[in-house]
Tab-separated table of C-alpha atoms in Angstrom:
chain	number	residue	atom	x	y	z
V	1	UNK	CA	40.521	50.471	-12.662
V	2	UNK	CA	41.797	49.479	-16.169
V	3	UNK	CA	38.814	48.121	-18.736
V	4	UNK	CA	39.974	43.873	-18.359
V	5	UNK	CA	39.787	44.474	-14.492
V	6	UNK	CA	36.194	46.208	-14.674
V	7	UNK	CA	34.996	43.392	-17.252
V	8	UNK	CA	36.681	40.329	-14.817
V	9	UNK	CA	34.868	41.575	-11.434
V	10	UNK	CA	31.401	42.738	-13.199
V	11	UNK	CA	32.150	38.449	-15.001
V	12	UNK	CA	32.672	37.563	-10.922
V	13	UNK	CA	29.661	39.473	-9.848
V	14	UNK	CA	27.240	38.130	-12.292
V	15	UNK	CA	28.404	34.142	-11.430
V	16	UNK	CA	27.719	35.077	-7.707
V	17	UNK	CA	24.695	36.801	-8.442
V	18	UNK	CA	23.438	33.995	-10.846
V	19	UNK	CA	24.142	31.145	-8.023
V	20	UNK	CA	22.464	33.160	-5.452
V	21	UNK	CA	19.627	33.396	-6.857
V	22	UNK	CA	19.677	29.975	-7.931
V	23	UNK	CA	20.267	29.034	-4.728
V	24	UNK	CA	18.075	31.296	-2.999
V	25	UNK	CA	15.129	29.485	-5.448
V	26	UNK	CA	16.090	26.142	-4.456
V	27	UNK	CA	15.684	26.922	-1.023
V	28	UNK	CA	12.654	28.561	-1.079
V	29	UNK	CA	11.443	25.750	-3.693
V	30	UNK	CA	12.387	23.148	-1.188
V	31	UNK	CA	10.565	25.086	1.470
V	32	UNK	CA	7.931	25.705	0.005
V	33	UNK	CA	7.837	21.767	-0.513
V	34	UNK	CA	7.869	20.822	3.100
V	35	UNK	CA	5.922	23.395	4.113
V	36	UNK	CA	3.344	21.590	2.120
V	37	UNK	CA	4.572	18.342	3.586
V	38	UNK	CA	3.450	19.003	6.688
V	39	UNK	CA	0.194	20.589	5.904
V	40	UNK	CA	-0.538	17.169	3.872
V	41	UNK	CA	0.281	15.758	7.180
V	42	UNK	CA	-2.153	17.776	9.495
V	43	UNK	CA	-4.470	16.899	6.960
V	44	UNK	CA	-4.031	13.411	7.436
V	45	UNK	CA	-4.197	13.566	10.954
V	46	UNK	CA	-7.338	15.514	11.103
V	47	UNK	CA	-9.441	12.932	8.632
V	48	UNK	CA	-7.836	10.054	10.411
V	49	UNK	CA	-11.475	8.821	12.046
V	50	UNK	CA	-13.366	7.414	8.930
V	51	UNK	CA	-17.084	7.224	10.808
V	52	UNK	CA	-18.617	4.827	8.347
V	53	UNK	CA	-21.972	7.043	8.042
V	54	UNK	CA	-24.396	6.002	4.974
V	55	UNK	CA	-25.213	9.693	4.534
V	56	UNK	CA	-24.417	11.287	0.926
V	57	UNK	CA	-24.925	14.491	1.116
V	58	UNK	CA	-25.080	16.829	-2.325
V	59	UNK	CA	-24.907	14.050	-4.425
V	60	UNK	CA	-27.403	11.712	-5.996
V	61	UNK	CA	-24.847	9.027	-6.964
V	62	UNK	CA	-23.777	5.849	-5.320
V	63	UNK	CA	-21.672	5.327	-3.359
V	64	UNK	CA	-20.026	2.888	-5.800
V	65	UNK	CA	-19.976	5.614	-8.403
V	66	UNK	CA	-18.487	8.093	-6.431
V	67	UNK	CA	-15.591	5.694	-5.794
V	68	UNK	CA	-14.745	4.521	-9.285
V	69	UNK	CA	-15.053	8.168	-10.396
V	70	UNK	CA	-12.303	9.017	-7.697
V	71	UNK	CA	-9.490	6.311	-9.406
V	72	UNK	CA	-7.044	8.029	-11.903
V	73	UNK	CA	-3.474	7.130	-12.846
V	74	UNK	CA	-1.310	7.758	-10.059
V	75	UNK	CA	-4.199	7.392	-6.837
V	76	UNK	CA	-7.042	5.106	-5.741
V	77	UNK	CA	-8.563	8.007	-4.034
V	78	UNK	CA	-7.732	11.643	-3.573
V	79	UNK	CA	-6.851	13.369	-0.212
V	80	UNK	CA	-10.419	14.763	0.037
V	81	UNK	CA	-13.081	12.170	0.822
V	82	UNK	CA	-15.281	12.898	2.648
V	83	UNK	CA	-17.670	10.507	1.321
V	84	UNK	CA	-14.936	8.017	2.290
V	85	UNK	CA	-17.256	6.693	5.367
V	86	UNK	CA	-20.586	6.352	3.349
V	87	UNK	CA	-18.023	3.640	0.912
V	88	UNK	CA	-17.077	1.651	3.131
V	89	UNK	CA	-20.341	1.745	5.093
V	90	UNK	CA	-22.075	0.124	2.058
V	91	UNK	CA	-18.952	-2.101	1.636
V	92	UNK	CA	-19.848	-3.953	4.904
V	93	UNK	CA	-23.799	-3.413	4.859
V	94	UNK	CA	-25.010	-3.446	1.373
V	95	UNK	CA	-26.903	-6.738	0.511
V	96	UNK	CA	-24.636	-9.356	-1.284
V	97	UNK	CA	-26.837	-10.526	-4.355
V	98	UNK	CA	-23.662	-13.312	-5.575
V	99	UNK	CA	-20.827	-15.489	-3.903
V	100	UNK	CA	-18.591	-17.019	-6.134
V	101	UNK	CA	-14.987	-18.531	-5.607
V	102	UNK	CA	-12.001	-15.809	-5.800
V	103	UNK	CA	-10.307	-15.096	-9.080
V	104	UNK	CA	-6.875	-16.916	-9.262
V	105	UNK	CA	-4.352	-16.944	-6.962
V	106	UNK	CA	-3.131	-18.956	-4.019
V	107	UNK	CA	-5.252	-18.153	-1.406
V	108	UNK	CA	-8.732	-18.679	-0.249
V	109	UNK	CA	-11.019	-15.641	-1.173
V	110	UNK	CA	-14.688	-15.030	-2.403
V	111	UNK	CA	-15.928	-12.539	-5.027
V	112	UNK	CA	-18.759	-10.920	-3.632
V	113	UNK	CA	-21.417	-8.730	-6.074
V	114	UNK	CA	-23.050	-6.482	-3.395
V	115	UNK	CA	-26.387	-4.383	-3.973
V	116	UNK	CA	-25.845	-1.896	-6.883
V	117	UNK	CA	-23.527	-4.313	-8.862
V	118	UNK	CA	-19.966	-3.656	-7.057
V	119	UNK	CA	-17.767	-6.319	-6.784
V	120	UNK	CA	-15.443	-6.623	-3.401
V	121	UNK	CA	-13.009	-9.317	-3.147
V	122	UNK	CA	-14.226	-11.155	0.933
V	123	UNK	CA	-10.855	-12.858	2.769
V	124	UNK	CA	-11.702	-15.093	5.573
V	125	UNK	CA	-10.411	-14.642	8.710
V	126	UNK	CA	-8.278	-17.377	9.741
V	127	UNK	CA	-6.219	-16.551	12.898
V	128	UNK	CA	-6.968	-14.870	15.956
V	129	UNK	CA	-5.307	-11.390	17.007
V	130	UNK	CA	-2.715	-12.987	18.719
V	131	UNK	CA	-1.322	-15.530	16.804
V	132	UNK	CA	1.867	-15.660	15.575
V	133	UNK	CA	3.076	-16.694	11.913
V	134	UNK	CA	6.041	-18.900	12.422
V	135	UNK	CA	8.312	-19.604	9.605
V	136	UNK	CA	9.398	-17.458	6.379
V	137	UNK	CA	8.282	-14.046	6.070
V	138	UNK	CA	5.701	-15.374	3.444
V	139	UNK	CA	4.209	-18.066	5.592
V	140	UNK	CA	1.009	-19.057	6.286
V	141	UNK	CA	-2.370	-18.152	5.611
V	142	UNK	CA	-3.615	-14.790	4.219
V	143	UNK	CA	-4.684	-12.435	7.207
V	144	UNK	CA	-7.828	-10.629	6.389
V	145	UNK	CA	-6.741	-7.838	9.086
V	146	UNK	CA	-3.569	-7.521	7.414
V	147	UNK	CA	-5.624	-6.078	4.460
V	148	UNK	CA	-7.710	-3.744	6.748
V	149	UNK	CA	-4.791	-2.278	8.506
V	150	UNK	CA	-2.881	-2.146	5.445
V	151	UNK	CA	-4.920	-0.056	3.591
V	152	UNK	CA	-5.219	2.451	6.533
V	153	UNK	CA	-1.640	2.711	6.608
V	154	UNK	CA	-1.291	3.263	2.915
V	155	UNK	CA	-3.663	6.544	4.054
V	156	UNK	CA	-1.248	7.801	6.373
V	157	UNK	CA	1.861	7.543	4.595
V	158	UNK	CA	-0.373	9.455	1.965
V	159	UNK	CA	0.248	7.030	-1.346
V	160	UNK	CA	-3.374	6.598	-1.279
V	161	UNK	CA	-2.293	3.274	-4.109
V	162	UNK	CA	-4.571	0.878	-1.892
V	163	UNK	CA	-7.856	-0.147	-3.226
V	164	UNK	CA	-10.504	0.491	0.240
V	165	UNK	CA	-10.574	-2.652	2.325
V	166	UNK	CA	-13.006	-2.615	5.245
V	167	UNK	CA	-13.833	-5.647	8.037
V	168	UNK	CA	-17.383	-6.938	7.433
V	169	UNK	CA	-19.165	-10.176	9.086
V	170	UNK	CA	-21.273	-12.006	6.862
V	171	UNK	CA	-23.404	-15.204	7.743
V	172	UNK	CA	-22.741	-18.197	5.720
V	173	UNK	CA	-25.726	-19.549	5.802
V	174	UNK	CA	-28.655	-16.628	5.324
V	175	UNK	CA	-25.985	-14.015	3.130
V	176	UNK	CA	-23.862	-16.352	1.019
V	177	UNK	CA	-25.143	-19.828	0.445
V	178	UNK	CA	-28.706	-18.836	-0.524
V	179	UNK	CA	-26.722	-16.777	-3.680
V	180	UNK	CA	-23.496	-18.591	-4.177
V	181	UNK	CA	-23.208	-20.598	-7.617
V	182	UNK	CA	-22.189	-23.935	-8.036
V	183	UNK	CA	-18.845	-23.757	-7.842
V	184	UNK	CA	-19.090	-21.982	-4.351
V	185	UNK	CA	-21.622	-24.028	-2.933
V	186	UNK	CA	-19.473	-27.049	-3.639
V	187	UNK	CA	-16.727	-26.005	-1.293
V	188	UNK	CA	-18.915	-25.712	1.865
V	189	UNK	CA	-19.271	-27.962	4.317
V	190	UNK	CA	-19.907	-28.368	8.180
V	191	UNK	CA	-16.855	-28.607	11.345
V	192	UNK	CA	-19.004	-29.374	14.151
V	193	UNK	CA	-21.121	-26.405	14.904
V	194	UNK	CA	-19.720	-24.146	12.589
V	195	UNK	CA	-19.732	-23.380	8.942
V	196	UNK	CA	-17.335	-23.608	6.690
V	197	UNK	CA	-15.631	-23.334	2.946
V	198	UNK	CA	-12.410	-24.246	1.118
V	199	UNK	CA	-13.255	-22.483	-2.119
V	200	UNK	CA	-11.177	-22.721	-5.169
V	201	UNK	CA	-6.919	-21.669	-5.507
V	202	UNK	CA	-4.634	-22.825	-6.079
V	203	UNK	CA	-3.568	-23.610	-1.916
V	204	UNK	CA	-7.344	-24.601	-1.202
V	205	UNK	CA	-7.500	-27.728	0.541
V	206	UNK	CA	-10.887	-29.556	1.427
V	207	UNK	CA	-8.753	-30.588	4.814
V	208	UNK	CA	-8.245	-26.851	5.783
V	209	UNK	CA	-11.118	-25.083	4.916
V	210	UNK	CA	-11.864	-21.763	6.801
V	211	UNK	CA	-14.544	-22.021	9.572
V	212	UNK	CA	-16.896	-19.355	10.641
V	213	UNK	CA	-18.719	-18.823	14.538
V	214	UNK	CA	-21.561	-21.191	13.947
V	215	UNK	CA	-22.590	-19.052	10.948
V	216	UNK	CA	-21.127	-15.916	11.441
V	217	UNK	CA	-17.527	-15.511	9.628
V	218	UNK	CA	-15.374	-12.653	10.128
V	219	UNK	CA	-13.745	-11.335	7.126
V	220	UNK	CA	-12.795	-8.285	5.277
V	221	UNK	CA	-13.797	-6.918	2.332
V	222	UNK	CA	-11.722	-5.161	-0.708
V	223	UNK	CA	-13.411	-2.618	-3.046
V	224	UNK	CA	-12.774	-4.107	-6.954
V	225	UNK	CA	-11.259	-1.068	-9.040
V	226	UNK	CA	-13.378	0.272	-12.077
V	227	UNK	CA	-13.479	-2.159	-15.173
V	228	UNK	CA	-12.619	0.968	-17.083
V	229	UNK	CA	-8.993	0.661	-15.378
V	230	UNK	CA	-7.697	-2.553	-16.466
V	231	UNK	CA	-4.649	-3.809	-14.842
V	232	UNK	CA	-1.150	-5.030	-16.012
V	233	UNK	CA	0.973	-7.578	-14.181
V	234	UNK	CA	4.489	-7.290	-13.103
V	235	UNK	CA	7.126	-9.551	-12.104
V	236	UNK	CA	8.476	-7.192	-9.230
V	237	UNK	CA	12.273	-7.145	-9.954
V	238	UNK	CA	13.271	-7.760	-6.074
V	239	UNK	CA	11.015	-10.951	-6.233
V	240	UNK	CA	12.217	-13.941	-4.264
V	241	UNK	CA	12.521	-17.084	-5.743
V	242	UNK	CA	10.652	-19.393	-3.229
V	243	UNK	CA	13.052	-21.856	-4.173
V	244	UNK	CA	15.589	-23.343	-1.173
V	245	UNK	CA	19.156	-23.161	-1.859
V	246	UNK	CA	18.455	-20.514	-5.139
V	247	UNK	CA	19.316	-16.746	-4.460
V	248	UNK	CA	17.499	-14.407	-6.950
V	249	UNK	CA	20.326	-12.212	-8.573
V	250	UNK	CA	19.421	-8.906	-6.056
V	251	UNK	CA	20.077	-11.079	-2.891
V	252	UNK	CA	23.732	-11.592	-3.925
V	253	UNK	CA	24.558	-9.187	-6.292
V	254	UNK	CA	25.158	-5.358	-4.931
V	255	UNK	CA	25.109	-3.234	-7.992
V	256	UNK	CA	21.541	-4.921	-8.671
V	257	UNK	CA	20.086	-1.470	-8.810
V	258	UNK	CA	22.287	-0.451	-11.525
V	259	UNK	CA	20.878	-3.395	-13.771
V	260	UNK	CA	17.022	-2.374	-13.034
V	261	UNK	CA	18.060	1.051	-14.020
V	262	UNK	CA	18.775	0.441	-17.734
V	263	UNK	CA	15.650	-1.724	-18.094
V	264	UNK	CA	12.224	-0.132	-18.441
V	265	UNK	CA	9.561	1.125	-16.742
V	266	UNK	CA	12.476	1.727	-14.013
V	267	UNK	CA	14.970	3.763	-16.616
V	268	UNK	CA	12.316	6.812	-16.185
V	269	UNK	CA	9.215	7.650	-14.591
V	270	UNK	CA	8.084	7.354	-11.426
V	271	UNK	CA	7.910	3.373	-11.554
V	272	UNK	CA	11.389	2.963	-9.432
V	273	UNK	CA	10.376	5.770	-6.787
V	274	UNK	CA	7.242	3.836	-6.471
V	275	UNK	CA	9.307	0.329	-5.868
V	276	UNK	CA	11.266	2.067	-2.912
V	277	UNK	CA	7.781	3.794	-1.762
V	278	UNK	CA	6.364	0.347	-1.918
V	279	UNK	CA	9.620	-1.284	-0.318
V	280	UNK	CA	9.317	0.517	2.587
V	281	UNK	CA	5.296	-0.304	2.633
V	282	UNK	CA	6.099	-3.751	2.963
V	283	UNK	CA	8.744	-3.077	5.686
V	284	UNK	CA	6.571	-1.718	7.955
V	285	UNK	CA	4.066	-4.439	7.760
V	286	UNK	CA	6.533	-7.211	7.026
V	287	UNK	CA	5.329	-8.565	3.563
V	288	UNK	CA	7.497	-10.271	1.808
V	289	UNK	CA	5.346	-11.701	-0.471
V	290	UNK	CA	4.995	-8.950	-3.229
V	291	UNK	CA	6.606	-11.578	-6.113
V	292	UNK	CA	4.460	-9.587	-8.869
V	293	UNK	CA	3.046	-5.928	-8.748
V	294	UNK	CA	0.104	-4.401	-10.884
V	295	UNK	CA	-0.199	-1.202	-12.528
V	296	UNK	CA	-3.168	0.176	-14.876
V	297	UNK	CA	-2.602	-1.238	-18.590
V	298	UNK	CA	-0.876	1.132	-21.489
V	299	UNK	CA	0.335	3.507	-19.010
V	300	UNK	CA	4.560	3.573	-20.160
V	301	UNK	CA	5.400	3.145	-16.893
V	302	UNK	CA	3.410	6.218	-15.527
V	303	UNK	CA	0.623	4.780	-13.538
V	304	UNK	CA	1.472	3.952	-10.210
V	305	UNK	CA	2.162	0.441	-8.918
V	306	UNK	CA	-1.135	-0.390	-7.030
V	307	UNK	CA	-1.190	-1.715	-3.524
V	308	UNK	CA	-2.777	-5.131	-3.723
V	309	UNK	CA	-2.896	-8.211	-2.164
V	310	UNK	CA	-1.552	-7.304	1.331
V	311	UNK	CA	-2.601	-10.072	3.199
V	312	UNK	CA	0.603	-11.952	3.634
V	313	UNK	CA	1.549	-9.162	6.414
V	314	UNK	CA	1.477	-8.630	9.810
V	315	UNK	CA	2.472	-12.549	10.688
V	316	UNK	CA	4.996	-12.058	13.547
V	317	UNK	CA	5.809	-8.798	15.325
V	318	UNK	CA	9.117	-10.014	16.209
V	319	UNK	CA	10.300	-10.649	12.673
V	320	UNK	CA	11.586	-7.414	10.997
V	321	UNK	CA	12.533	-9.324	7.201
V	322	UNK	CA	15.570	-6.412	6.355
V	323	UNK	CA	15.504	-7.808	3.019
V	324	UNK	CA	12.189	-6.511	1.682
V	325	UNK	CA	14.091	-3.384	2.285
V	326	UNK	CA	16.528	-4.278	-0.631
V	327	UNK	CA	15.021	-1.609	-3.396
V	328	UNK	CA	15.739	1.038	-0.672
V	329	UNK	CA	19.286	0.096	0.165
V	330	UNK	CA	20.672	-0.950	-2.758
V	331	UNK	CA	19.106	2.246	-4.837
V	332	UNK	CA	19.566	4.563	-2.033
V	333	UNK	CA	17.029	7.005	-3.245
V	334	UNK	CA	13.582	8.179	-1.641
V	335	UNK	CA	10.905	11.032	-2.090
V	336	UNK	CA	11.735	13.890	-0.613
V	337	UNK	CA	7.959	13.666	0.132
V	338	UNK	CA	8.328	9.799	1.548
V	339	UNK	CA	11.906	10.736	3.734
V	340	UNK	CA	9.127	13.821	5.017
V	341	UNK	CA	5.934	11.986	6.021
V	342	UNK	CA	8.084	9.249	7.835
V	343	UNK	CA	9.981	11.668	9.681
V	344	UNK	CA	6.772	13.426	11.002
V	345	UNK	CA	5.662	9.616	12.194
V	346	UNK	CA	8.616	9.439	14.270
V	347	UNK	CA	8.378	9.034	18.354
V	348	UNK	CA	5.099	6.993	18.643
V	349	UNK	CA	3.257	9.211	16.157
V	350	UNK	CA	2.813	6.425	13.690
V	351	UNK	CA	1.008	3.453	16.355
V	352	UNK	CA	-1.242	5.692	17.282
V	353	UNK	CA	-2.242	6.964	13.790
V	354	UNK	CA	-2.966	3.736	12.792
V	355	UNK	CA	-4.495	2.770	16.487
V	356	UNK	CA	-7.102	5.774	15.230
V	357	UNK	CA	-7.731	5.515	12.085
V	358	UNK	CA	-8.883	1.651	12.298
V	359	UNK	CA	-10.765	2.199	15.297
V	360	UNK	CA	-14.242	2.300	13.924
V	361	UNK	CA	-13.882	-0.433	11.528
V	362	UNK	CA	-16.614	-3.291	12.135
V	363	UNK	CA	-13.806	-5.744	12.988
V	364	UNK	CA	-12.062	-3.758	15.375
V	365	UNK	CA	-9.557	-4.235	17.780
V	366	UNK	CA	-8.127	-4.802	13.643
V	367	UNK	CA	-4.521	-5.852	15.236
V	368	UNK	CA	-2.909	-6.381	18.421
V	369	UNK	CA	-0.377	-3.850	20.262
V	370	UNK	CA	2.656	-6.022	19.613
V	371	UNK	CA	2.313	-5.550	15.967
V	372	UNK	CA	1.174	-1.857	16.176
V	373	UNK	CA	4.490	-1.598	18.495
V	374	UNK	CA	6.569	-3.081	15.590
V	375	UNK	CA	5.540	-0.272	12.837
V	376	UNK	CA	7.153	1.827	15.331
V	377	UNK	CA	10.587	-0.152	15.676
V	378	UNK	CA	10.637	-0.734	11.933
V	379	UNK	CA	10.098	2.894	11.252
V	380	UNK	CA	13.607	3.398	13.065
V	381	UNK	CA	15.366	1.232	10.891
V	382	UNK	CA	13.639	2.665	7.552
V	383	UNK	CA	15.460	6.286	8.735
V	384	UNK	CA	18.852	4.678	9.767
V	385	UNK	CA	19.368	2.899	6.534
V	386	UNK	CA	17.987	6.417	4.589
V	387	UNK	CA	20.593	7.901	6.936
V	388	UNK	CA	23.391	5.364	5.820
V	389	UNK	CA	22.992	6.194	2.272
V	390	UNK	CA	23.095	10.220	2.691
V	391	UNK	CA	26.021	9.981	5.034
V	392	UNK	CA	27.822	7.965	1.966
V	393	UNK	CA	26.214	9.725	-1.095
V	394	UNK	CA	24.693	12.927	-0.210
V	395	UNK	CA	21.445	14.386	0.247
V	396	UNK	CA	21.225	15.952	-2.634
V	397	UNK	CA	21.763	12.363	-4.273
V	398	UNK	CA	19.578	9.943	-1.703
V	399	UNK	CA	16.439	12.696	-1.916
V	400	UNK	CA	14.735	12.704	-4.590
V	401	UNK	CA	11.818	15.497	-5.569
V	402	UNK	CA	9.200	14.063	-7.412
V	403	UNK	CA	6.170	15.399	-7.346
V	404	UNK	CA	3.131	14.674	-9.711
V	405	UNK	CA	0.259	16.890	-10.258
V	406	UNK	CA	-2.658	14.694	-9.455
V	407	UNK	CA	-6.188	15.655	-11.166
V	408	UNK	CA	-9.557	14.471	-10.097
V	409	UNK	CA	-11.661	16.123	-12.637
C-alpha cells in the first residue's frame, strides 16, 4: 500500500475512532443521566408521606431555622428533609403571637407571626371540595387547597421552587382577634353564627368577606422565605392581558419565542428552562394566573423562578386552559430531567402520588378525585405536544440537558 493510501485510511480510522468514542460518551453520559432520573424518582416516591411529627432529632435549632438555612439559589428545599414533617408541624401548631392584613395583592390573605418569630402567609378557605370555578381560567376566589396541593406537586415533579404550604385551622376568635392590629381587627365582623373578615387588597370587599364554622376557619398556611433572600419581580413574558378584545403579542404571534430569546434573563441561563418547567406546572393544575414571576434579587438570571402564589388553580377539572402551555409549544424545548420525571408519572402514577403525599395534611381530603383525575389527563397532553415538537425538530433539539449542581452547605 503506497504512503498517500496508508496516511488516507489511518485519516479515516482516526475520524471513526474519534466519533465513537464521542458517541460512546454521550451515551453513557446520557445514561448515566437517567439512570439518576429514576433513582431521584424512587426517592421521591419513598419520602412521599410527610408525617408532620414535632420531633428534631440531632439538632438544637428550630424548626424555622432549619428551614431558612435549607433555601439557596436554585431550591426552596433540598431532596433530603427529613425534618420536613417537624416544619410543617409547627406551621399549623405553633402559637400565632400577630394577625395582620396580607401584603399587597388582590386577594384576601393574613400575615401570621407564629411562636419563634416566622412569618406564614394564612389564605382562607372559601369554597368547598366540590365546587366548581366557572368562567376564565383566572376566575374566582383564591383556593387555599390549591396552595396545599400545589406545593406537594412541586415535590414530585422534583423542582422543589415552592415555598412549604400546609392546611391549618385557626379560631378567629381565641387565635387571631385577641393579637390582630388595628387594621385587621377592622375587617371582622359577624354572618349569623359565624365569624368572619374581609381584610385589606386590593379585591376585598366588606360584602364578601370570608366566613369561618362559627369560629373555626379552615385555611392554609405558606412558610415566608428568609429576609436574607430578597425577591425580584417579573412581568412573566407569556402574561395575559386581562383585557377583552386585546391579545398579548404571544397569543397571536408564532415566532414569539424567538423574540424572548434575544432579551435577557431568557438569552442564557436557566431562566427560559425554568418558564417551560413552570409552564407545564401551571398546566397540570390549570393556573393561568401567573401575570408576574419572582426570583431572588441580583441573581443575572441564575436563581430560579420561585413558585408562588398558586392559589388561582385547581378551579374546574373539566377546563384544561392549552394556552398556559404556550412557553412549551412555541419554544419546543424541555429538561431532559422534566421530559424524564413526567414520563415515570405516566399511567395513574401521578394521582396517586399526589393522593399520598397530601394525605396527612390537617385539611385533608386537600382536593376532590375529579381534579386529581385531571393531573392525569393533562399529563397526556403535556407528552403529546413534547412529542409534536421532537417529531418536527428532533430530540436532540426539543431535549435539553441542564443540570445544576445544587449545594446545601
Amino acid at each position: 500500500m503506497k504512503l498517500k493510501q496508508r496516511v488516507v485510511l489511518l485519516a479515516i480510522l482516526l475520524v471513526i475512532f474519534i466519533f465513537t468514542k464521542v458517541f460512546l460518551i454521550d451515551n453513557l453520559d446520557t445514561s448515566a443521566a437517567n439512570r439518576e432520573d429514576q433513582r431521584a424518582f424512587q426517592r421521591m416516591l419513598s419520602g412521599l408521606r410527610v408525617a408532620l411529627d414535632p420531633r428534631l432529632e440531632h439538632t438544637l435549632q428550630s424548626p424555622w431555622e432549619i428551614a431558612a438555612q435549607w433555601v439557596v439559589p436554585r431550591e426552596v428545599y433540598p431532596e433530603d428533609t427529613p425534618e420536613l414533617g417537624a416544619v410543617m408541624h409547627a406551621m399549623t401548631t405553633k402559637k400565632i403571637i400577630k394577625a395582620d392584613v396580607g401584603y399587597k395583592g388582590t386577594q384576601l390573605k393574613a400575615l401570621l407571626i407564629l411562636e419563634g418569630g416566622q412569618k406564614v402567609v394564612f389564605k382562607p378557605k372559601r369554597y368547598a371540595r366540590d365546587y366548581v370555578v366557572e368562567g376564565e381560567p383566572y376566575a374566582g376566589y383564591d383556593r387555599h387547597n390549591a396552595e396545599v396541593a400545589a406545593f406537594h406537586l412541586d415535590r414530585i415533579l422534583g423542582f422543589r421552587r415552592a415555598p412549604l404550604v400546609v392546611g391549618r385551622f385557626v379560631n378567629l376568635r381565641t387565635e387571631i382577634k385577641p393579637v390582630a392590629t388595628e387594621q385587621l381587627l377592622g375587617t371582622f365582623m359577624t354572618v349569623g353564627n359565624n365569624t368572619c373578615f374581609y381584610g385589606k387588597c386590593y379585591y376585598c370587599r366588606e360584602t364578601e368577606p370570608a366566613c369561618a364554622d362559627g369560629d373555626i376557619m379552615e385555611g392554609s398556611v405558606t412558610l415566608w422565605l428568609p429576609d436574607v433572600w430578597p425577591l425580584q419581580k417579573h412581568r412573566h413574558p407569556w402574561g395575559r392581558t386581562y383585557r377583552e378584545g386585546k391579545l398579548a403579542r404571544w397569543e397571536y404571534d408564532e415566532s414569539y419565542c424567538d423574540a424572548v430569546k434575544k432579551t435577557s434573563p431568557y438569552d442564557s441561563g436557566p431562566r427560559l428552562l425554568d418558564i417551560i418547567d413552570t409552564a407545564i406546572f401551571d398546566y397540570l393544575i390549570g393556573n393561568a394566573d401567573r401575570h408576574h414571576y419572582e426570583s431572588f434579587q441580583d441573581d443575572e438570571g441564575a436563581s430560579m423562578l420561585i413558585l408562588l402564589d398558586n392559589a388561582k388553580s385547581f378551579g374546574n377539572p373539566a377546563l384544561d386552559e392549552r394556552s398556559i402551555l404556550a412557553p412549551l409549544y412555541q419554544c419546543c424545548i424541555i429538561r431532559v430531567s422534566t421530559w424524564n420525571r413526567l414520563n415515570y408519572l405516566k399511567n395513574g402514577v401521578l394521582k396517586s402520588a399526589l393522593k399520598t403525599a397530601m394525605s396527612h395534611d390537617p385539611i385533608s381530603p386537600v382536593l376532590s378525585d375529579p381534579h386529581l383525575d385531571a393531573l392525569d389527563q393533562r399529563l397526556l397532553s403535556i407528552l403529546a405536544t413534547v412529542k409534536q415538537c421532537t417529531d418536527q425538530f428532533g430530540p436532540d433539539v426539543v431535549l435539553v440537558e441542564d443540570r445544576m449542581t445544587l449545594s446545601h452547605l
